[in-house]
Amino acid sequence: MTRYRVWHRTAYTYGKPVQDSVGQFHLVPRDLPWQRLEASAVVVDPVPGDLDADTDYFGNASTYFHLTDPHSELTITASSEVDVDVPAYDPAALAQPWERARPLAHPETAGAWAATEYALESARARHAPDAVAYGAESLTPGRPLGEAVTDLMQRIFRDFDYDKTATTVTSTVADAMRARAGVCQDFAHVALACLRSHGVAARYVSGYLATRPAPGKERVFGADASHAWLSVWLPPTGEGAGGQAGEGQWLAIDPTNDQWADDRYVTVAWGRDYGDVSPVKGIIFTKAKQSTLRVSVDVAPLAD
């Protein structure tokens, strides 16, 4: 198990004062069987008149704030300490045919009721025809679930280029499929569309990936970034191996880096797609026509 210090700062500056700012953020890591949150704190500057920490529909830590004092800058700084281990999966669940991971086709399966909403199309993971066809190449009849999902992950990594200029925040799955390029959010949405369009339950995951500096180089504080991946439902087999939960497990895969999520991945939130778990979102009331956003992230082993 590895303990990390996670630091995330979001800073806005505005051309003219903002009279009213309403927002929500997902910045506090979850407590999970393989992840334990040891400490966390979030500071909003200026201090809002209303700041309410809660848990959202998906079980994520979610905080609402409302700032009514005029301000030309807004900074949200989150810091956490979290222990992360490598998730363990039931080999029997990985070996079952992928068709078993379709909760709408198998509603009698334990956990299908909770997985169903993750098998449906969502706003940012539309079932574009190209994604349907692309997913079918991995989801061949009777193929073991773990093998099929891993094959899809590897193909996206191989066939798509990581390119920050290829897409924008408004780009769709169809756009990414045409460009065969994008960033981690795009790759996660593409994989979700490929799986869900065939009935497989999968959810979008937001968090951080601890990176390592190049050999001979020192870590640069604040040079990390938020990361996105996805997890696929593994229906229970009844054998109870590998810490198998009664309603199944979720296999976390990362198409951006061609690997299953391990102890370098810090999970913050999950939902249907990015729209459910964006780190910070909100609405401002101002006459300003220009604004600047700067985000700095640092994920480091606590020993550093």
JSON list of N, CA, C and O in Angstrom, two decimals, residues 24-32 35 37 54-63 117-118 203 267-272 276-277:
[
{"chain": "A", "resi": 24, "resn": "GLN", "atom": "N", "xyz": [-19.92, 23.79, -7.66]},
{"chain": "A", "resi": 24, "resn": "GLN", "atom": "CA", "xyz": [-19.86, 22.46, -7.05]},
{"chain": "A", "resi": 24, "resn": "GLN", "atom": "C", "xyz": [-18.52, 21.85, -7.39]},
{"chain": "A", "resi": 24, "resn": "GLN", "atom": "O", "xyz": [-18.01, 22.03, -8.50]},
{"chain": "A", "resi": 25, "resn": "PHE", "atom": "N", "xyz": [-17.92, 21.13, -6.45]},
{"chain": "A", "resi": 25, "resn": "PHE", "atom": "CA", "xyz": [-16.66, 20.46, -6.78]},
{"chain": "A", "resi": 25, "resn": "PHE", "atom": "C", "xyz": [-16.62, 19.05, -6.22]},
{"chain": "A", "resi": 25, "resn": "PHE", "atom": "O", "xyz": [-17.22, 18.72, -5.21]},
{"chain": "A", "resi": 26, "resn": "HIS", "atom": "N", "xyz": [-15.90, 18.18, -6.99]},
{"chain": "A", "resi": 26, "resn": "HIS", "atom": "CA", "xyz": [-15.58, 16.82, -6.58]},
{"chain": "A", "resi": 26, "resn": "HIS", "atom": "C", "xyz": [-14.06, 16.75, -6.48]},
{"chain": "A", "resi": 26, "resn": "HIS", "atom": "O", "xyz": [-13.38, 16.56, -7.48]},
{"chain": "A", "resi": 27, "resn": "LEU", "atom": "N", "xyz": [-13.52, 16.91, -5.30]},
{"chain": "A", "resi": 27, "resn": "LEU", "atom": "CA", "xyz": [-12.08, 17.00, -5.11]},
{"chain": "A", "resi": 27, "resn": "LEU", "atom": "C", "xyz": [-11.55, 16.12, -3.98]},
{"chain": "A", "resi": 27, "resn": "LEU", "atom": "O", "xyz": [-10.34, 16.03, -3.78]},
{"chain": "A", "resi": 28, "resn": "VAL", "atom": "N", "xyz": [-12.45, 15.47, -3.25]},
{"chain": "A", "resi": 28, "resn": "VAL", "atom": "CA", "xyz": [-12.05, 14.64, -2.11]},
{"chain": "A", "resi": 28, "resn": "VAL", "atom": "C", "xyz": [-12.10, 13.17, -2.51]},
{"chain": "A", "resi": 28, "resn": "VAL", "atom": "O", "xyz": [-13.15, 12.68, -2.93]},
{"chain": "A", "resi": 29, "resn": "PRO", "atom": "N", "xyz": [-11.00, 12.42, -2.42]},
{"chain": "A", "resi": 29, "resn": "PRO", "atom": "CA", "xyz": [-10.99, 11.00, -2.81]},
{"chain": "A", "resi": 29, "resn": "PRO", "atom": "C", "xyz": [-12.00, 10.17, -2.01]},
{"chain": "A", "resi": 29, "resn": "PRO", "atom": "O", "xyz": [-12.34, 10.49, -0.86]},
{"chain": "A", "resi": 30, "resn": "ARG", "atom": "N", "xyz": [-12.45, 9.09, -2.62]},
{"chain": "A", "resi": 30, "resn": "ARG", "atom": "CA", "xyz": [-13.41, 8.18, -2.00]},
{"chain": "A", "resi": 30, "resn": "ARG", "atom": "C", "xyz": [-12.70, 7.21, -1.05]},
{"chain": "A", "resi": 30, "resn": "ARG", "atom": "O", "xyz": [-11.51, 6.92, -1.19]},
{"chain": "A", "resi": 31, "resn": "ASP", "atom": "N", "xyz": [-13.47, 6.69, -0.09]},
{"chain": "A", "resi": 31, "resn": "ASP", "atom": "CA", "xyz": [-13.04, 5.55, 0.72]},
{"chain": "A", "resi": 31, "resn": "ASP", "atom": "C", "xyz": [-13.52, 4.29, 0.03]},
{"chain": "A", "resi": 31, "resn": "ASP", "atom": "O", "xyz": [-14.72, 4.14, -0.24]},
{"chain": "A", "resi": 32, "resn": "LEU", "atom": "N", "xyz": [-12.59, 3.36, -0.26]},
{"chain": "A", "resi": 32, "resn": "LEU", "atom": "CA", "xyz": [-12.91, 2.16, -1.02]},
{"chain": "A", "resi": 32, "resn": "LEU", "atom": "C", "xyz": [-12.18, 0.96, -0.40]},
{"chain": "A", "resi": 32, "resn": "LEU", "atom": "O", "xyz": [-11.26, 1.15, 0.41]},
{"chain": "A", "resi": 35, "resn": "GLN", "atom": "N", "xyz": [-8.69, 1.62, -1.11]},
{"chain": "A", "resi": 35, "resn": "GLN", "atom": "CA", "xyz": [-8.25, 3.00, -0.95]},
{"chain": "A", "resi": 35, "resn": "GLN", "atom": "C", "xyz": [-8.83, 3.58, 0.34]},
{"chain": "A", "resi": 35, "resn": "GLN", "atom": "O", "xyz": [-10.04, 3.50, 0.57]},
{"chain": "A", "resi": 37, "resn": "LEU", "atom": "N", "xyz": [-8.98, 7.05, 2.73]},
{"chain": "A", "resi": 37, "resn": "LEU", "atom": "CA", "xyz": [-8.74, 8.48, 2.88]},
{"chain": "A", "resi": 37, "resn": "LEU", "atom": "C", "xyz": [-8.33, 8.76, 4.32]},
{"chain": "A", "resi": 37, "resn": "LEU", "atom": "O", "xyz": [-9.10, 8.51, 5.25]},
{"chain": "A", "resi": 54, "resn": "ASP", "atom": "N", "xyz": [-21.34, 17.40, 1.10]},
{"chain": "A", "resi": 54, "resn": "ASP", "atom": "CA", "xyz": [-22.39, 16.39, 1.06]},
{"chain": "A", "resi": 54, "resn": "ASP", "atom": "C", "xyz": [-21.88, 15.19, 0.26]},
{"chain": "A", "resi": 54, "resn": "ASP", "atom": "O", "xyz": [-20.75, 15.17, -0.22]},
{"chain": "A", "resi": 55, "resn": "THR", "atom": "N", "xyz": [-22.74, 14.20, 0.10]},
{"chain": "A", "resi": 55, "resn": "THR", "atom": "CA", "xyz": [-22.46, 13.03, -0.74]},
{"chain": "A", "resi": 55, "resn": "THR", "atom": "C", "xyz": [-23.48, 13.01, -1.85]},
{"chain": "A", "resi": 55, "resn": "THR", "atom": "O", "xyz": [-24.69, 13.11, -1.59]},
{"chain": "A", "resi": 56, "resn": "ASP", "atom": "N", "xyz": [-23.03, 12.91, -3.09]},
{"chain": "A", "resi": 56, "resn": "ASP", "atom": "CA", "xyz": [-23.97, 12.97, -4.21]},
{"chain": "A", "resi": 56, "resn": "ASP", "atom": "C", "xyz": [-24.63, 11.61, -4.46]},
{"chain": "A", "resi": 56, "resn": "ASP", "atom": "O", "xyz": [-24.39, 10.63, -3.75]},
{"chain": "A", "resi": 57, "resn": "TYR", "atom": "N", "xyz": [-25.45, 11.54, -5.49]},
{"chain": "A", "resi": 57, "resn": "TYR", "atom": "CA", "xyz": [-26.22, 10.35, -5.82]},
{"chain": "A", "resi": 57, "resn": "TYR", "atom": "C", "xyz": [-25.34, 9.12, -6.04]},
{"chain": "A", "resi": 57, "resn": "TYR", "atom": "O", "xyz": [-25.71, 7.99, -5.71]},
{"chain": "A", "resi": 58, "resn": "PHE", "atom": "N", "xyz": [-24.13, 9.33, -6.56]},
{"chain": "A", "resi": 58, "resn": "PHE", "atom": "CA", "xyz": [-23.23, 8.22, -6.88]},
{"chain": "A", "resi": 58, "resn": "PHE", "atom": "C", "xyz": [-22.33, 7.83, -5.70]},
{"chain": "A", "resi": 58, "resn": "PHE", "atom": "O", "xyz": [-21.48, 6.96, -5.84]},
{"chain": "A", "resi": 59, "resn": "GLY", "atom": "N", "xyz": [-22.50, 8.51, -4.57]},
{"chain": "A", "resi": 59, "resn": "GLY", "atom": "CA", "xyz": [-21.68, 8.21, -3.40]},
{"chain": "A", "resi": 59, "resn": "GLY", "atom": "C", "xyz": [-20.38, 8.97, -3.34]},
{"chain": "A", "resi": 59, "resn": "GLY", "atom": "O", "xyz": [-19.53, 8.70, -2.49]},
{"chain": "A", "resi": 60, "resn": "ASN", "atom": "N", "xyz": [-20.21, 9.96, -4.23]},
{"chain": "A", "resi": 60, "resn": "ASN", "atom": "CA", "xyz": [-19.00, 10.78, -4.24]},
{"chain": "A", "resi": 60, "resn": "ASN", "atom": "C", "xyz": [-19.10, 11.92, -3.24]},
{"chain": "A", "resi": 60, "resn": "ASN", "atom": "O", "xyz": [-20.19, 12.45, -3.00]},
{"chain": "A", "resi": 61, "resn": "ALA", "atom": "N", "xyz": [-17.96, 12.32, -2.69]},
{"chain": "A", "resi": 61, "resn": "ALA", "atom": "CA", "xyz": [-17.91, 13.53, -1.87]},
{"chain": "A", "resi": 61, "resn": "ALA", "atom": "C", "xyz": [-18.13, 14.73, -2.79]},
{"chain": "A", "resi": 61, "resn": "ALA", "atom": "O", "xyz": [-17.39, 14.93, -3.76]},
{"chain": "A", "resi": 62, "resn": "SER", "atom": "N", "xyz": [-19.14, 15.52, -2.52]},
{"chain": "A", "resi": 62, "resn": "SER", "atom": "CA", "xyz": [-19.50, 16.65, -3.37]},
{"chain": "A", "resi": 62, "resn": "SER", "atom": "C", "xyz": [-19.78, 17.86, -2.50]},
{"chain": "A", "resi": 62, "resn": "SER", "atom": "O", "xyz": [-20.52, 17.77, -1.52]},
{"chain": "A", "resi": 63, "resn": "THR", "atom": "N", "xyz": [-19.18, 18.99, -2.85]},
{"chain": "A", "resi": 63, "resn": "THR", "atom": "CA", "xyz": [-19.34, 20.21, -2.05]},
{"chain": "A", "resi": 63, "resn": "THR", "atom": "C", "xyz": [-19.92, 21.33, -2.90]},
{"chain": "A", "resi": 63, "resn": "THR", "atom": "O", "xyz": [-19.46, 21.59, -4.01]},
{"chain": "A", "resi": 117, "resn": "GLU", "atom": "N", "xyz": [-27.98, 1.41, -14.63]},
{"chain": "A", "resi": 117, "resn": "GLU", "atom": "CA", "xyz": [-27.86, 2.78, -15.14]},
{"chain": "A", "resi": 117, "resn": "GLU", "atom": "C", "xyz": [-26.52, 3.02, -15.83]},
{"chain": "A", "resi": 117, "resn": "GLU", "atom": "O", "xyz": [-26.40, 3.93, -16.66]},
{"chain": "A", "resi": 118, "resn": "TYR", "atom": "N", "xyz": [-25.52, 2.20, -15.54]},
{"chain": "A", "resi": 118, "resn": "TYR", "atom": "CA", "xyz": [-24.23, 2.33, -16.20]},
{"chain": "A", "resi": 118, "resn": "TYR", "atom": "C", "xyz": [-24.17, 1.57, -17.52]},
{"chain": "A", "resi": 118, "resn": "TYR", "atom": "O", "xyz": [-23.13, 1.57, -18.19]},
{"chain": "A", "resi": 203, "resn": "ARG", "atom": "N", "xyz": [-18.67, 2.41, -15.94]},
{"chain": "A", "resi": 203, "resn": "ARG", "atom": "CA", "xyz": [-18.81, 3.77, -15.41]},
{"chain": "A", "resi": 203, "resn": "ARG", "atom": "C", "xyz": [-17.53, 4.58, -15.60]},
{"chain": "A", "resi": 203, "resn": "ARG", "atom": "O", "xyz": [-16.43, 4.05, -15.66]},
{"chain": "A", "resi": 267, "resn": "THR", "atom": "N", "xyz": [-8.66, 7.33, -6.80]},
{"chain": "A", "resi": 267, "resn": "THR", "atom": "CA", "xyz": [-10.05, 7.50, -7.26]},
{"chain": "A", "resi": 267, "resn": "THR", "atom": "C", "xyz": [-10.74, 8.60, -6.47]},
{"chain": "A", "resi": 267, "resn": "THR", "atom": "O", "xyz": [-10.79, 8.55, -5.23]},
{"chain": "A", "resi": 268, "resn": "VAL", "atom": "N", "xyz": [-11.27, 9.58, -7.18]},
{"chain": "A", "resi": 268, "resn": "VAL", "atom": "CA", "xyz": [-12.01, 10.67, -6.54]},
{"chain": "A", "resi": 268, "resn": "VAL", "atom": "C", "xyz": [-13.52, 10.46, -6.67]},
{"chain": "A", "resi": 268, "resn": "VAL", "atom": "O", "xyz": [-14.26, 10.50, -5.69]},
{"chain": "A", "resi": 269, "resn": "ALA", "atom": "N", "xyz": [-14.00, 10.22, -7.90]},
{"chain": "A", "resi": 269, "resn": "ALA", "atom": "CA", "xyz": [-15.44, 10.14, -8.11]},
{"chain": "A", "resi": 269, "resn": "ALA", "atom": "C", "xyz": [-15.74, 9.28, -9.33]},
{"chain": "A", "resi": 269, "resn": "ALA", "atom": "O", "xyz": [-14.91, 9.12, -10.22]},
{"chain": "A", "resi": 270, "resn": "TRP", "atom": "N", "xyz": [-16.97, 8.74, -9.37]},
{"chain": "A", "resi": 270, "resn": "TRP", "atom": "CA", "xyz": [-17.42, 8.05, -10.57]},
{"chain": "A", "resi": 270, "resn": "TRP", "atom": "C", "xyz": [-18.87, 8.36, -10.85]},
{"chain": "A", "resi": 270, "resn": "TRP", "atom": "O", "xyz": [-19.62, 8.81, -9.98]},
{"chain": "A", "resi": 271, "resn": "GLY", "atom": "N", "xyz": [-19.25, 8.17, -12.12]},
{"chain": "A", "resi": 271, "resn": "GLY", "atom": "CA", "xyz": [-20.61, 8.46, -12.55]},
{"chain": "A", "resi": 271, "resn": "GLY", "atom": "C", "xyz": [-20.82, 7.94, -13.96]},
{"chain": "A", "resi": 271, "resn": "GLY", "atom": "O", "xyz": [-20.07, 7.09, -14.44]},
{"chain": "A", "resi": 272, "resn": "ARG", "atom": "N", "xyz": [-21.83, 8.48, -14.63]},
{"chain": "A", "resi": 272, "resn": "ARG", "atom": "CA", "xyz": [-22.12, 8.01, -15.99]},
{"chain": "A", "resi": 272, "resn": "ARG", "atom": "C", "xyz": [-21.11, 8.53, -16.99]},
{"chain": "A", "resi": 272, "resn": "ARG", "atom": "O", "xyz": [-20.73, 7.83, -17.93]},
{"chain": "A", "resi": 276, "resn": "ASP", "atom": "N", "xyz": [-20.98, 14.13, -14.70]},
{"chain": "A", "resi": 276, "resn": "ASP", "atom": "CA", "xyz": [-21.38, 13.82, -13.32]},
{"chain": "A", "resi": 276, "resn": "ASP", "atom": "C", "xyz": [-20.28, 14.10, -12.31]},
{"chain": "A", "resi": 276, "resn": "ASP", "atom": "O", "xyz": [-20.57, 14.25, -11.11]},
{"chain": "A", "resi": 277, "resn": "VAL", "atom": "N", "xyz": [-19.03, 14.15, -12.75]},
{"chain": "A", "resi": 277, "resn": "VAL", "atom": "CA", "xyz": [-17.92, 14.15, -11.79]},
{"chain": "A", "resi": 277, "resn": "VAL", "atom": "C", "xyz": [-16.85, 15.20, -12.07]},
{"chain": "A", "resi": 277, "resn": "VAL", "atom": "O", "xyz": [-15.73, 15.09, -11.55]}
]
